CSV table of C-alpha atoms in Angstrom, one decimal:
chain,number,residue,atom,x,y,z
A,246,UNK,CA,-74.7,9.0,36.0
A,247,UNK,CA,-76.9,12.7,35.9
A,248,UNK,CA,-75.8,15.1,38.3
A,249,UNK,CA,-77.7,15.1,41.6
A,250,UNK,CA,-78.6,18.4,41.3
A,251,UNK,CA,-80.5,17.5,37.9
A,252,UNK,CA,-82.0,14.3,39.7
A,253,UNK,CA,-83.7,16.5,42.2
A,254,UNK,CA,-84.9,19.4,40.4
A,255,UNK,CA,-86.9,16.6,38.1
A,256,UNK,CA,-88.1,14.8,40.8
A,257,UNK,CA,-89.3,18.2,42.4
A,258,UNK,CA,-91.1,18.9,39.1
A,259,UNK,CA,-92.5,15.7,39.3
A,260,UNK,CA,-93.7,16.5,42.7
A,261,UNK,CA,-96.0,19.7,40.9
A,262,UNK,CA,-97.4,17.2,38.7
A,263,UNK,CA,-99.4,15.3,41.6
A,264,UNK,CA,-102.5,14.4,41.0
A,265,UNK,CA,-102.2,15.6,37.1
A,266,UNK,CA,-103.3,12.3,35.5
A,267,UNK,CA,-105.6,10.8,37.5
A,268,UNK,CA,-108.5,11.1,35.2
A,269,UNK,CA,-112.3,11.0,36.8
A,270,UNK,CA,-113.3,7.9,38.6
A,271,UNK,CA,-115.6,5.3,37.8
A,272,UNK,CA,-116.9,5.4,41.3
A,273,UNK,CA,-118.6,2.1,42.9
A,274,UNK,CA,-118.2,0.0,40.0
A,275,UNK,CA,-115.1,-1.7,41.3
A,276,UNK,CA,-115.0,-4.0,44.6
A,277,UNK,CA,-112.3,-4.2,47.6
A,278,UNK,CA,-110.1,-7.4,48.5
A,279,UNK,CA,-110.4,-7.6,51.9
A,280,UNK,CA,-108.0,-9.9,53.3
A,281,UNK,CA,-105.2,-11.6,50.7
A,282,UNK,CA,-102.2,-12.2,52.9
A,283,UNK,CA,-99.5,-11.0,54.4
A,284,UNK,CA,-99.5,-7.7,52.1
A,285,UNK,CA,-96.1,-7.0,53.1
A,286,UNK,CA,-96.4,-3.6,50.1
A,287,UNK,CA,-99.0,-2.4,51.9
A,288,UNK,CA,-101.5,-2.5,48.4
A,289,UNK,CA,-104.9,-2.3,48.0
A,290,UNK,CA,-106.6,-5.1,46.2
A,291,UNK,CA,-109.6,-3.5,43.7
A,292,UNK,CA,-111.5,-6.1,42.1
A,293,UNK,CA,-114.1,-6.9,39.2
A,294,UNK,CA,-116.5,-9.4,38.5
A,295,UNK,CA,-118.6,-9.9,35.7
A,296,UNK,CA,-122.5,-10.9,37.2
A,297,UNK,CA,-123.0,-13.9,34.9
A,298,UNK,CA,-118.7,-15.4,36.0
A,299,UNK,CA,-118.7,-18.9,34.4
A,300,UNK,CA,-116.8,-21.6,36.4
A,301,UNK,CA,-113.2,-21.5,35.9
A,302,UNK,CA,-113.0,-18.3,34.0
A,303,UNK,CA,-109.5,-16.8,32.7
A,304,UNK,CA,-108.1,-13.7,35.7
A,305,UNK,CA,-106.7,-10.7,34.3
A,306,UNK,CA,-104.5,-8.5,36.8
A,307,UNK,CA,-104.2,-5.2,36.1
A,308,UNK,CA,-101.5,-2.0,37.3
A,309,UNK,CA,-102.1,1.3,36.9
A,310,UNK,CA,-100.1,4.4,36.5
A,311,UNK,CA,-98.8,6.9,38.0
A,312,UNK,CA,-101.1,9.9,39.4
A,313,UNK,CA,-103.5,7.1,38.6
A,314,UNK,CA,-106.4,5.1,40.5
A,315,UNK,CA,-107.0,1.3,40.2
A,316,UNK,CA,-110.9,2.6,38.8
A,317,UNK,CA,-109.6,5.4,36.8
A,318,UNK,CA,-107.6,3.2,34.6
A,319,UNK,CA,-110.5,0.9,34.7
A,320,UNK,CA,-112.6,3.7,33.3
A,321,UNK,CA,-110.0,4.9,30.9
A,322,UNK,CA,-108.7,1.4,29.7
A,323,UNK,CA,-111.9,-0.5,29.6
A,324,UNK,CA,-111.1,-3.7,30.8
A,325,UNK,CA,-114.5,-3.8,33.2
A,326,UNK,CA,-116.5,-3.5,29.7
A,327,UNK,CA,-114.3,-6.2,28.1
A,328,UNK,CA,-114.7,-8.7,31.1
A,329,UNK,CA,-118.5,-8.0,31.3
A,330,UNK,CA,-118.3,-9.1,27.2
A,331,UNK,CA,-116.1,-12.3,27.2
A,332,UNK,CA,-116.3,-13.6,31.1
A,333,UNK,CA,-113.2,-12.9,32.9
A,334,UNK,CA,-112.5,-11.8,36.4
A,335,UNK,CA,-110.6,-8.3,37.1
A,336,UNK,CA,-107.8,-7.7,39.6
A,337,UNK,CA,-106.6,-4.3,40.0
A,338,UNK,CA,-103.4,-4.1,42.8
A,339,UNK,CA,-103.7,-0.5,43.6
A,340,UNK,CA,-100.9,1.7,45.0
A,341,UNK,CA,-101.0,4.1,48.5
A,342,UNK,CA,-100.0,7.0,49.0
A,343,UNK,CA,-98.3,6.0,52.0
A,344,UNK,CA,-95.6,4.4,49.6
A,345,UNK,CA,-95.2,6.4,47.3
A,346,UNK,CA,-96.8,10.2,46.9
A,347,UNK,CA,-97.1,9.7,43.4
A,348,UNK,CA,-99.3,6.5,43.3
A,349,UNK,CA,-96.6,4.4,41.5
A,350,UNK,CA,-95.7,1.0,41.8
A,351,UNK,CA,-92.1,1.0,43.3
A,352,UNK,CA,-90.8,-1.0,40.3
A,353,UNK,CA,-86.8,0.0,40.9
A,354,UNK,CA,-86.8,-0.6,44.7
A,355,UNK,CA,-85.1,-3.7,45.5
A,356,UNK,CA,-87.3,-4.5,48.5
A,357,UNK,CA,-90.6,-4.2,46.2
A,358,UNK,CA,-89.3,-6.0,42.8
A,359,UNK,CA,-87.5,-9.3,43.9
A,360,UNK,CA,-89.6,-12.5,44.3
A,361,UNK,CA,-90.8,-13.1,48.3
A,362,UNK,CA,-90.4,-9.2,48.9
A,363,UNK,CA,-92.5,-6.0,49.2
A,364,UNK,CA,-95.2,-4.7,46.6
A,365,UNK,CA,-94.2,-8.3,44.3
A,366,UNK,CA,-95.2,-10.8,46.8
A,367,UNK,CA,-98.1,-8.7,47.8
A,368,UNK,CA,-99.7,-8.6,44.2
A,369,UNK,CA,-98.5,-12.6,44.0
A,370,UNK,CA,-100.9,-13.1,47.5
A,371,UNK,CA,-103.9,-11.2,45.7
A,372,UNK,CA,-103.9,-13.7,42.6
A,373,UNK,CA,-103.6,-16.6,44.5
A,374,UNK,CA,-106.6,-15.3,46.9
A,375,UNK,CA,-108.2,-14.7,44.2
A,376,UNK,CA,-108.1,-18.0,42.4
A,377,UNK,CA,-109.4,-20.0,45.4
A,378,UNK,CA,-111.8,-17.4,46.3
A,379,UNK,CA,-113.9,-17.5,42.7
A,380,UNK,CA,-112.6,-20.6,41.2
A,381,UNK,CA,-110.5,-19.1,38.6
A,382,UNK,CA,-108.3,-20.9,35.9
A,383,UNK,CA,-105.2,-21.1,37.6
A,384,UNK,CA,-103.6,-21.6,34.3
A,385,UNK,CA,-105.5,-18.6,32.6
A,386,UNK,CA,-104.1,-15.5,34.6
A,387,UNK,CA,-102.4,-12.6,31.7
A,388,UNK,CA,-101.3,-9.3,33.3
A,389,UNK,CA,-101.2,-5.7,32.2
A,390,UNK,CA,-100.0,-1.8,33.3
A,391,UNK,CA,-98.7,1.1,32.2
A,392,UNK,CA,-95.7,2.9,32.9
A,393,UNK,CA,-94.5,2.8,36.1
A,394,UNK,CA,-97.7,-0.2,36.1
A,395,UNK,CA,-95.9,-1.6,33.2
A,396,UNK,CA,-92.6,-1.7,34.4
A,397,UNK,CA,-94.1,-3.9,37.7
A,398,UNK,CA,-96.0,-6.4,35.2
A,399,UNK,CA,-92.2,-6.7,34.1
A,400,UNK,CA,-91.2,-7.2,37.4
A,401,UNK,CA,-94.3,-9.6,38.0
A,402,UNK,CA,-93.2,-11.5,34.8
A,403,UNK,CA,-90.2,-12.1,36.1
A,404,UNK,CA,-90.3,-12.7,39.3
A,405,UNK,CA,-93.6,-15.0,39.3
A,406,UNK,CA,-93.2,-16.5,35.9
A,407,UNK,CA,-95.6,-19.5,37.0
A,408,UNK,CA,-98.4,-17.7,37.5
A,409,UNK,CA,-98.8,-16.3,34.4
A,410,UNK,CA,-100.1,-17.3,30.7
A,411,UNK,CA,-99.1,-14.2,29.5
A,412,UNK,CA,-98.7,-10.2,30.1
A,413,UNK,CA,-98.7,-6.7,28.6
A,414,UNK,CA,-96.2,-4.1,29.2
A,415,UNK,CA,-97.3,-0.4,27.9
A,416,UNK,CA,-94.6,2.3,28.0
A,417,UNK,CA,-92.9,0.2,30.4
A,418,UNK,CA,-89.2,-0.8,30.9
A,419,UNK,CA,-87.2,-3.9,31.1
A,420,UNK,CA,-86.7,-5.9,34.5
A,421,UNK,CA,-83.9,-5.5,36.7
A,422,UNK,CA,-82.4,-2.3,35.3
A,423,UNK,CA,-82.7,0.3,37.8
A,424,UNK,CA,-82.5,-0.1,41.6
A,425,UNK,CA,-82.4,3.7,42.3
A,426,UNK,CA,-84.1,6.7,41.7
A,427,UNK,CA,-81.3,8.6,39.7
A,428,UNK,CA,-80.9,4.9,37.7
A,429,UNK,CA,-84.6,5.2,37.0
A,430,UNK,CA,-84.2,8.4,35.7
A,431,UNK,CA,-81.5,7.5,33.4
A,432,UNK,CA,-83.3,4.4,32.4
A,433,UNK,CA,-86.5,6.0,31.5
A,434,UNK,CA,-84.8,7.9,29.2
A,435,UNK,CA,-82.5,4.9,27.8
A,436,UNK,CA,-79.2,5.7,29.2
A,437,UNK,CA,-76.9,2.8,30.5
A,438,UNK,CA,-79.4,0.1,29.2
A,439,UNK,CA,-77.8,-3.2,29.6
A,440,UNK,CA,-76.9,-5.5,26.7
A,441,UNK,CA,-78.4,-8.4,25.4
A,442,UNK,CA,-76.5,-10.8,28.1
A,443,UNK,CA,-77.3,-8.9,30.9
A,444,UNK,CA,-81.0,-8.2,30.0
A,445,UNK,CA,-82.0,-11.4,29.4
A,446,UNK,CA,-79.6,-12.7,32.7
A,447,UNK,CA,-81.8,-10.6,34.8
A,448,UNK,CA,-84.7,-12.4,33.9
A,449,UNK,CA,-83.0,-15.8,34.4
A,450,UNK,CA,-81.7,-15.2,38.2
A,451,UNK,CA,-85.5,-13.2,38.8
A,452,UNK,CA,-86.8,-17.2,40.0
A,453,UNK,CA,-85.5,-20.4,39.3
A,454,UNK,CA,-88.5,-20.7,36.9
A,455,UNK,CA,-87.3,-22.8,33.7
A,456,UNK,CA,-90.3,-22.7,31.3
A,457,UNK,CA,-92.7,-22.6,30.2
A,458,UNK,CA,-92.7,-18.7,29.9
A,459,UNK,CA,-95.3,-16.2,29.7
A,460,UNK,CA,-96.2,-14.7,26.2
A,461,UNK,CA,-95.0,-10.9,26.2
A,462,UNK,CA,-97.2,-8.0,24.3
A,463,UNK,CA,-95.3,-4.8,24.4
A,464,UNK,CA,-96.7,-1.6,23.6
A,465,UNK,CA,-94.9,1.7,22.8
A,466,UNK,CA,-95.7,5.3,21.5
A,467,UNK,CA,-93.0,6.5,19.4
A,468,UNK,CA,-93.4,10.1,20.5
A,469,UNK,CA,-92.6,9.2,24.3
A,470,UNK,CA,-90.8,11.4,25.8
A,471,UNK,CA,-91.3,9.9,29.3
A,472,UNK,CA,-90.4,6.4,28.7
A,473,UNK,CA,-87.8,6.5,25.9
A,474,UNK,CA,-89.0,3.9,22.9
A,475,UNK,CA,-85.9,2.3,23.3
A,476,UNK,CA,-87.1,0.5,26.1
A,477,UNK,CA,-89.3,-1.4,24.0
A,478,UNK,CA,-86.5,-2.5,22.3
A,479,UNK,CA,-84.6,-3.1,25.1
A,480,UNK,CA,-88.0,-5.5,26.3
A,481,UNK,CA,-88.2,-7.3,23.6
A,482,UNK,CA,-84.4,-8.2,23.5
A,483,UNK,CA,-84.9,-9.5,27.5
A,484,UNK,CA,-87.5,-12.0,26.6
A,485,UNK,CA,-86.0,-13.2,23.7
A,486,UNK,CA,-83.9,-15.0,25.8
A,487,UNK,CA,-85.8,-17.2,27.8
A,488,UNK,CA,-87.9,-17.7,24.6
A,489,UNK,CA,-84.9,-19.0,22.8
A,490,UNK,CA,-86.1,-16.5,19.6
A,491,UNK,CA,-84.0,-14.8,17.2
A,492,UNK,CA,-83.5,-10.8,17.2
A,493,UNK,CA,-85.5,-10.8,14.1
A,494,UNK,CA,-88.9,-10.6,14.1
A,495,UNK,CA,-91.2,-13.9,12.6
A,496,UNK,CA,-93.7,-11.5,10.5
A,497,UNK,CA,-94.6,-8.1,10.1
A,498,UNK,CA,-98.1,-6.4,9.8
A,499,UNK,CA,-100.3,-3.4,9.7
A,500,UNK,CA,-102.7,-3.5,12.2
A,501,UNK,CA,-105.5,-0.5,12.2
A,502,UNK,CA,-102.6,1.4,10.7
A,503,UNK,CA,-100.3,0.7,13.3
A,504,UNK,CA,-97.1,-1.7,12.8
A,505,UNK,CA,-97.4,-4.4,14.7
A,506,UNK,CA,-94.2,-7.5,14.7
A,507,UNK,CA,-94.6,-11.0,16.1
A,508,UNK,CA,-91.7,-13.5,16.9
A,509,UNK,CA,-93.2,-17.2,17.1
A,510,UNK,CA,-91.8,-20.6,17.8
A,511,UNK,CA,-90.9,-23.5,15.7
A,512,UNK,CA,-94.5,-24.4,15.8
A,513,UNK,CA,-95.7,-20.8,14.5
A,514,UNK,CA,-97.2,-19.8,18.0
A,515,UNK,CA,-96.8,-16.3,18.8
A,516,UNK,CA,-94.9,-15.5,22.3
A,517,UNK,CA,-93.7,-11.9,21.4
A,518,UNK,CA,-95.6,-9.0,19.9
A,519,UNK,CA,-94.9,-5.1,19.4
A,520,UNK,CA,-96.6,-2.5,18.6
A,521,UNK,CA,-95.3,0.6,17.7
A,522,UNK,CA,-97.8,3.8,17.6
A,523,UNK,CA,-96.8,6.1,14.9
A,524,UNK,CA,-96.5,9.7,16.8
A,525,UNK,CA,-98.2,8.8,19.8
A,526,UNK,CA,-96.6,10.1,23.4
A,527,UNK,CA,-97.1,8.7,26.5
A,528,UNK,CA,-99.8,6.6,27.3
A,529,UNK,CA,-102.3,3.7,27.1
A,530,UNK,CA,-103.9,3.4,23.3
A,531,UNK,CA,-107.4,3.3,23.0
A,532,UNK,CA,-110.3,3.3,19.9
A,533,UNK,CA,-113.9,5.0,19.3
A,534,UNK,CA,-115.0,1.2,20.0
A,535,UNK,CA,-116.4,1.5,23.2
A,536,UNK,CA,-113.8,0.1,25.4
A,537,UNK,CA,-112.4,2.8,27.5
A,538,UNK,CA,-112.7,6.6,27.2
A,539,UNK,CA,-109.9,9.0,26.2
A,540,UNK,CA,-108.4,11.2,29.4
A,541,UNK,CA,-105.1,12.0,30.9
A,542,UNK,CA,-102.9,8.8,29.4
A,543,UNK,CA,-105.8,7.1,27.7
A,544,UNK,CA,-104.8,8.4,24.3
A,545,UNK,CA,-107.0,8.4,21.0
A,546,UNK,CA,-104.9,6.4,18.5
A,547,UNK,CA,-107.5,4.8,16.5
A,548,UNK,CA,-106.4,1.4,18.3
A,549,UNK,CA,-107.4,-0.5,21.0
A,550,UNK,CA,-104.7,-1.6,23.4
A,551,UNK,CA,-107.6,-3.4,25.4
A,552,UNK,CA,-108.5,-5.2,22.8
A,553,UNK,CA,-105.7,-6.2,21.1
A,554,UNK,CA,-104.1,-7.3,24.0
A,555,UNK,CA,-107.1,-9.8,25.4
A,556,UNK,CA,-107.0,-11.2,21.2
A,557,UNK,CA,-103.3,-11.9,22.3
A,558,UNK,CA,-104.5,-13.9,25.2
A,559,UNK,CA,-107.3,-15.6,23.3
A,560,UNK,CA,-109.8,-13.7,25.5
A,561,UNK,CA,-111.9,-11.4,23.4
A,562,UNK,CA,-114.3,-13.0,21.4
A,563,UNK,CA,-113.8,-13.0,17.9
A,564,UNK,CA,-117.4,-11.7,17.1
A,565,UNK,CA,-116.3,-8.2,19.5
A,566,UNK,CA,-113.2,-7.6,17.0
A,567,UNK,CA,-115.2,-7.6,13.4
A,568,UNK,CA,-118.2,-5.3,15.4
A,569,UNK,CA,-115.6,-2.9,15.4
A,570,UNK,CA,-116.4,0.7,13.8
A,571,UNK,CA,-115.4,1.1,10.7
A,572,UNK,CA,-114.6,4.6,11.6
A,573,UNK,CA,-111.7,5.0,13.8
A,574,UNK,CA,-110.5,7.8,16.4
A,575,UNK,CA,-107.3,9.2,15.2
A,576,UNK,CA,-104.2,8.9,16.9
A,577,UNK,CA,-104.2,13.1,18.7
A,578,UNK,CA,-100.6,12.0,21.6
A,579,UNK,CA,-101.4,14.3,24.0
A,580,UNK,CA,-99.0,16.8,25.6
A,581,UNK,CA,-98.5,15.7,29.1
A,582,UNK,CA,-96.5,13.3,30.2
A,583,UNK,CA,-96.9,11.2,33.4
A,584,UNK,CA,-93.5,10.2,35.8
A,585,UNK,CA,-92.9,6.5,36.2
A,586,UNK,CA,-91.4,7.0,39.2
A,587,UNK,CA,-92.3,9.4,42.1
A,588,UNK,CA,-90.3,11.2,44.5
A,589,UNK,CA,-92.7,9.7,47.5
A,590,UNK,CA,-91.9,8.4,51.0
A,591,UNK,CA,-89.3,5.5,51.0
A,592,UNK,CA,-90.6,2.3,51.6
A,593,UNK,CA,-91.4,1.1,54.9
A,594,UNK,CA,-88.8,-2.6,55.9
A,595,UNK,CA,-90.6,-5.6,54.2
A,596,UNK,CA,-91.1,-8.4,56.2
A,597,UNK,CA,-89.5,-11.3,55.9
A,598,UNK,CA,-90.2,-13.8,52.4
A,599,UNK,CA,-92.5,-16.6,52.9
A,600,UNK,CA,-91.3,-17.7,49.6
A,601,UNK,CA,-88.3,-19.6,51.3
A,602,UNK,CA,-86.3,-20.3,48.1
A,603,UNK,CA,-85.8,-16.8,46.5
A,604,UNK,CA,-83.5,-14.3,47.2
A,605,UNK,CA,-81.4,-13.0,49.6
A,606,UNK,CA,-81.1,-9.5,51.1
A,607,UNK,CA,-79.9,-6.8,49.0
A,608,UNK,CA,-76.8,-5.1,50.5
A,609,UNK,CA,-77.2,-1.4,52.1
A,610,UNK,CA,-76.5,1.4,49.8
A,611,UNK,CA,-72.2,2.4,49.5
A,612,UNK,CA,-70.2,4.9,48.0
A,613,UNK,CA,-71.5,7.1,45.4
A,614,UNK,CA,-75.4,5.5,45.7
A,615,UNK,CA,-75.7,6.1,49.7
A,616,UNK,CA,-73.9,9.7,48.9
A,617,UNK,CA,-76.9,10.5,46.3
A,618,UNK,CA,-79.2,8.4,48.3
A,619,UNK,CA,-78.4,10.9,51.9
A,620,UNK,CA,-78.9,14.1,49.4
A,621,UNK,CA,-82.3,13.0,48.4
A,622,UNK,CA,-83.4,12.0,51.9
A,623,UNK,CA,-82.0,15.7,53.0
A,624,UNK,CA,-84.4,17.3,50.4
A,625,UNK,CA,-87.3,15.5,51.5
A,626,UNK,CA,-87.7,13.4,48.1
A,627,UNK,CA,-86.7,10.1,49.7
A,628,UNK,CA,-86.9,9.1,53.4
């Protein structure tokens, strides 16, 4: 474990770095949830809908970064342009400041990341609100975020494994390994990853879930310096497991210069694909293709994440992908880097599950974790 004092002085710098990647707004263009449940994470429910929605259209839920607004990662990522394109409804769970100074999604805190509980249950409410609400293809709902947003579509993944076709996890981190802000820390930056066991046992015990399982794209710079690209690794090891797939991969590709590897199943489905972004740092990749803009962790890399992703899912048209410019952005990482984790307010007490079967109360903080946890609190980074 770091030494407290190195703990707080980065989450101290992290606390400069407020408000440092939001980006601009695409102001208006996204609607407001009002009502979705019990909402016991206290998140905001941004939503998008295409004007011409056909009946029973595919829902894509999407998390956004830190320092980052549900309709700036919209802007940035381009997801509203792509659902306007192919016909798919938009959810964007959106993060308070109340909860977390930073605008992340709490994806270590035990009271946020276990199934029934916190910011988890809340974004599980919005989906199923949403599905009766439009009519959506409750068998058609894929999930995406970045960073911090990425490491709660892990948590998502887990946790909720029946509610989803498939997800996307960009510079995120595995499920289940951190449940503390100096175990975040260390995780982000791939010390005391667990094995393969423990990994893919995490994702086991998240629900009592047994299959089918979500497909899993993971995307990773391999300039990060935020998130280490070991946690992509580290990803891809965890869903192996409930995949039942080897550690080697099925196939091997270039993809707009970019390597991209795929495991499949017996019947030559794919259920795993990386990408690994020669020299890019931290951030979501995007293309001169018209879907998204570059900004403040919407990085030029001469592929679209966006894109790619929605192919994954069989959502983008097949038309969209051959219209695209021969001509492509190159890959320019860009020098900031944004925190997955913040040193914000603690969370408030979740109420009580309504899922009655899943889990129990995590036990108070001892020894060593409540020492750290009391020196944070004392210097106002946790409360």
């Amino acid at each position: 474990m770091r030494k407290l004092s190195d703990t707080i002085a980065r989450l101290s710098a992290f606390r400069t770095q407020l408000g440092g990647g939001a980006g601009v707004d695409a102001s208006g263009r996204l609607g407001t949830l009002p009502e979705f449940g019990s909402n016991p994470g206290g998140l905001l429910a941004r939503t998008y809908l295409p004007h011409e929605l056909p009946a029973g259209a595919p829902l894509v839920v999407v998390l956004h970064g830190c320092t980052q607004t549900a309709s700036g990662y919209d802007l940035g990522s381009g997801w509203s342009t792509l659902a306007d394109r192919d016909g798919f409804a938009l959810l964007f769970p959106e993060q308070q400041r109340a909860n977390n100074a930073n605008l992340c999604f709490n994806w270590f805190e035990p009271g946020d990341t276990q199934r029934g509980r916190g910011e988890a249950l809340s974004i599980s409410q919005m989906i199923e609100a949403m599905i009766a609400r439009h009519g959506l293809d409750r068998g058609r709902v894929f999930l995406t975020g970045l960073s911090a947003g990425g490491a709660m579509a892990g948590v998502m993944l887990a946790t909720y494994p029946e509610l989803f076709a498939g997800g996307a996890i960009i510079a995120g981190l595995p499920y289940g390994v951190a449940t503390t802000i100096p175990e975040a820390f260390d995780r982000m930056r791939a010390h005391g990853l667990p094995g393969e066991k423990k990994l893919q046992d995490l994702v086991r015990s998240a629900s009592r879930h047994d299959g089918p399982w979500p497909t899993v794209s993971i995307w990773q710079g391999s300039a990060d310096r935020t998130v280490a690209p070991a946690n992509a690794a580290a990803l891809i090891t965890q869903w192996r497991g409930v995949h039942d797939l080897p550690a080697e991969p099925s196939a091997s590709e270039a993809v707009d210069g970019q390597r991209r590897r795929v495991w499949r199943d017996a019947d030559g489905r794919d259920l795993i694909e990386e990408y690994s972004i020669a020299g890019m740092g931290h951030g979501t990749p995007i293309a001169g293709d018209g879907i998204g803009r570059p900004g403040p962790y919407m990085l030029a890399a001469g592929i679209s994440s966006t894109q790619r992703i929605a192919r994954f899912w069989g959502l983008a048209a097949d038309e969209a992908a051959k219209a695209r410019p021969d001509a492509k952005t190159p890959a320019v990482p860009l020098p900031v880097q944004e925190p997955a984790i913040a040193a914000g307010p603690a969370r408030r007490e979740p109420e009580p599950p309504r899922v009655t079967d899943w889990p129990a109360t995590p036990p108070a903080a001892t020894g060593v974790r409540k020492i750290i946890e009391d020196a944070l609190r004392s210097a106002g980074l946790m409360r």
